[in-house]
C-alpha positions as a printed Julia matrix, in Angstrom:
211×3 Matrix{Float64}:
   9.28  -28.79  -58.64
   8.82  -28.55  -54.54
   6.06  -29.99  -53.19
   3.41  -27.59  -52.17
   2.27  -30.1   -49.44
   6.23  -29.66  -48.33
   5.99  -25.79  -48.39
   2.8   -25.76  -46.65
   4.23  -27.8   -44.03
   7.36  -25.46  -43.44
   4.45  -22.51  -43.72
   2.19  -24.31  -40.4
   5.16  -25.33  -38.61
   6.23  -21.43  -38.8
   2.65  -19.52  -38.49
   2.41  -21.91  -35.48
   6.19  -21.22  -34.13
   4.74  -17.68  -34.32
   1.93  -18.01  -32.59
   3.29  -19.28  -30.24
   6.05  -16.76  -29.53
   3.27  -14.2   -30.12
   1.1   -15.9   -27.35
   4.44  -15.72  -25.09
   5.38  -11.97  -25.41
   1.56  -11.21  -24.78
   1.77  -13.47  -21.71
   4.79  -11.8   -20.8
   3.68   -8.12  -21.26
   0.76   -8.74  -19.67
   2.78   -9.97  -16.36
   4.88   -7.34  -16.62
   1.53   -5.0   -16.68
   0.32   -6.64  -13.4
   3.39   -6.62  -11.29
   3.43   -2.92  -11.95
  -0.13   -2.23  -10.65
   0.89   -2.35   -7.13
   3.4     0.33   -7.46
   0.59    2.32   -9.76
  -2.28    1.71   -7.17
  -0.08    2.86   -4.38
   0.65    5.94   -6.35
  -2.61    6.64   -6.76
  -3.2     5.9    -2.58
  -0.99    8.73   -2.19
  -3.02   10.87   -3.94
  -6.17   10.2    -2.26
  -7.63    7.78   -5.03
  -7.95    4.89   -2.62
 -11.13    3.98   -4.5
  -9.38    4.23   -8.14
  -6.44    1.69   -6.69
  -8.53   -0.79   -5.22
 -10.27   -0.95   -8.93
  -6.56   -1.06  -10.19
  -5.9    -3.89   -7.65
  -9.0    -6.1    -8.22
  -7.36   -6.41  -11.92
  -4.31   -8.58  -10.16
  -4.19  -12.4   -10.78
  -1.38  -14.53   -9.85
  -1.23  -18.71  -10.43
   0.59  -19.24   -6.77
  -1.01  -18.06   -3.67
   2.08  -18.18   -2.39
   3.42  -15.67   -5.39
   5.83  -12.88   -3.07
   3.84  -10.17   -5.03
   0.95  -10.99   -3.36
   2.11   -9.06   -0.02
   2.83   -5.74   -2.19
  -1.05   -6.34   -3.13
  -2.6    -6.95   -0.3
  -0.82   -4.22    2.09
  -1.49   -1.45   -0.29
  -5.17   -2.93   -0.34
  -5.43   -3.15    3.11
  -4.5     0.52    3.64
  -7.22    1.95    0.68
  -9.38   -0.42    2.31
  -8.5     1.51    5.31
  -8.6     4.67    3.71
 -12.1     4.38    2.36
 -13.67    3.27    5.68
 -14.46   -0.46    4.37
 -14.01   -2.47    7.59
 -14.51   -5.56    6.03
 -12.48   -5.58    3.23
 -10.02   -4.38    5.34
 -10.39   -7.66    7.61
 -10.49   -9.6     4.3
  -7.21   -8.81    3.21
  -5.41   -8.92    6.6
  -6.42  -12.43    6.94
  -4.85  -13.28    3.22
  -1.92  -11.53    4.28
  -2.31  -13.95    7.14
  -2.43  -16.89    4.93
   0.52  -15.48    3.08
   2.53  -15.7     6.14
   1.35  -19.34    6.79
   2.97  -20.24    3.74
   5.97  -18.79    3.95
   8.76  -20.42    4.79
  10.18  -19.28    8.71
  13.25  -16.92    8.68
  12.2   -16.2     4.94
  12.71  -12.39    3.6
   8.82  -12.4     3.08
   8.17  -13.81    6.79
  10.56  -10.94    7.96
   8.75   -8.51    5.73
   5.02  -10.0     7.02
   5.91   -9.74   10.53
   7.12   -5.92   10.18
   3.84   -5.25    8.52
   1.7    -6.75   11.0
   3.75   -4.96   13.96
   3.12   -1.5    12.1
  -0.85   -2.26   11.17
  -1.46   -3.61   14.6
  -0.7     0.05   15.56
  -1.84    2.6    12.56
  -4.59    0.69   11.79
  -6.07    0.85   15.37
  -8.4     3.85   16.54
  -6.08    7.04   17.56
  -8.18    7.49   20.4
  -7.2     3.97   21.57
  -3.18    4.03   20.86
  -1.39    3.4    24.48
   1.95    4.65   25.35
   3.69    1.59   23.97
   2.31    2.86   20.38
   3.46    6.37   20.65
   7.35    4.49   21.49
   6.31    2.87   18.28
   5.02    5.48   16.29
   8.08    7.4    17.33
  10.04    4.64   16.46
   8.73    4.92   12.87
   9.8     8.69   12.37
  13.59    7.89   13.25
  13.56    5.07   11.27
  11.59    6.02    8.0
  13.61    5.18    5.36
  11.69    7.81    2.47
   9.9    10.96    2.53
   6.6     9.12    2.06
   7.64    7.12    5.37
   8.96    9.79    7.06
   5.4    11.96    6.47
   3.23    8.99    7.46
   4.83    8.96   10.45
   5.39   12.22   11.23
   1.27   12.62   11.09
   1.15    9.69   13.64
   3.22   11.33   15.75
   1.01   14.65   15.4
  -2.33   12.71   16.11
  -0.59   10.72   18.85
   0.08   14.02   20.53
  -3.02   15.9    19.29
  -5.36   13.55   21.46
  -3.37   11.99   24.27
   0.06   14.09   24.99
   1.23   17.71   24.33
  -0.93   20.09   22.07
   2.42   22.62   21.75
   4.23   19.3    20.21
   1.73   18.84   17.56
   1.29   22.36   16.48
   5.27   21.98   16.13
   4.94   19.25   14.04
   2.31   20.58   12.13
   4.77   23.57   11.7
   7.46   21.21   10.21
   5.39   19.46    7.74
   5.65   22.57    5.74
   8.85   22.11    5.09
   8.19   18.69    3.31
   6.74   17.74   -0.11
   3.27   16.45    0.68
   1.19   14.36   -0.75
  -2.41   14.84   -1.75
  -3.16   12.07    1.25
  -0.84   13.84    4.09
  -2.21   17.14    3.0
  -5.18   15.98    3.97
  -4.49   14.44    7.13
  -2.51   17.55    8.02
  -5.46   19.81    7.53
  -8.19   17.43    9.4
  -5.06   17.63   12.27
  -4.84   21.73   11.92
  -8.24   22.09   12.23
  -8.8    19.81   15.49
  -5.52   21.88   16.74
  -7.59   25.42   16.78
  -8.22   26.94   19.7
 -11.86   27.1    18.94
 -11.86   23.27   18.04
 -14.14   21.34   20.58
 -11.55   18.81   21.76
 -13.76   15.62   20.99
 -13.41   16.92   17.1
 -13.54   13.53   15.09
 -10.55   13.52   12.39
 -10.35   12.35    9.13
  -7.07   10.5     9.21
């Protein structure tokens, strides 16, 4: 007759084996669950729900601070920030992007990647009223070289506010004109609309837009 003491051995060392892998494939799900809440909270920037991603994106935990993910994080959490007028989390988050960019290594895809990003926020994260002629080259930049819709849009509306309060009013009602023909999203629609509105005729020229 086997040994119970034998069987109850095999019976641990197995409950335990599958605990183990159980503990594993919850570990792993539950990465898989984080490193898709950038793409879901920048989704849900798009549709004007900065305040529903940044509650998505406080959720986000990663061992390394030095984790790559971290800059798909922090740069859609530094435009909700944006988005929802809070200049200090804003700040916050530039300077751990900052930190990010210590740690990477120079020449590194993510340097490459950091140093775009800060070129591009140093410009669309300044006042409108206080872009120079060396942003508008910039901003213009952007619109040739948008590489999606979503890009393309963005830019597009820079252009239009760019040209809305410091160059030609007939250029931004032309642009204005053209966004029709693109699939907006709730957060250009809006943006579009606060730049229609300051484009009326009627529209005291010191109107202050909601972009």
């Amino acid at each position: 007759m086997q040994d119970k003491r034998q069987t109850w051995g095999v019976w641990t060392d197995t409950s335990e084996r599958s605990a183990a892998a159980a503990e594993d494939l919850a570990a792993a799900a539950t990465e898989q669950y984080i490193l898709r809440i950038p793409e879901q909270a920048r989704g849900l920037y798009y549709q004007g729900e900065s305040m529903r991603a940044l509650q998505l994106l406080s959720q986000v935990r990663f061992k390394s601070p030095k984790n790559p993910y971290w800059l798909a994080v922090l740069s859609i959490e530094t435009m909700c920030r944006h988005d929802v007028g809070d200049s200090a989390g804003e700040s916050l988050a530039l300077s751990r992007l900052d930190e990010l960019g210590c740690k990477a290594s120079a020449g590194s895809p993510l340097a490459k990647e950091l140093d775009k990003l800060r070129a591009r926020y140093q410009v669309i994260l300044k006042d409108p009223a206080a872009w120079t002629l060396q942003d508008a080259a910039f901003i213009r930049d952007g619109v040739d070289r948008a590489q999606s819709p979503l890009e393309y849009a963005s830019w597009l509306l820079d252009e239009c506010t760019w040209e809305q309060l410091h160059g030609d009013r007939a250029r931004a009602l032309q642009i204005i004109a053209s966004l029709d023909e693109l699939k907006l999203t709730p957060l250009h629609k809006r943006r579009r609309d606060a730049l229609a509105a300051a484009l009326r005729p009627e529209t005291n020229t010191e109107h202050q837009l909601d972009l």
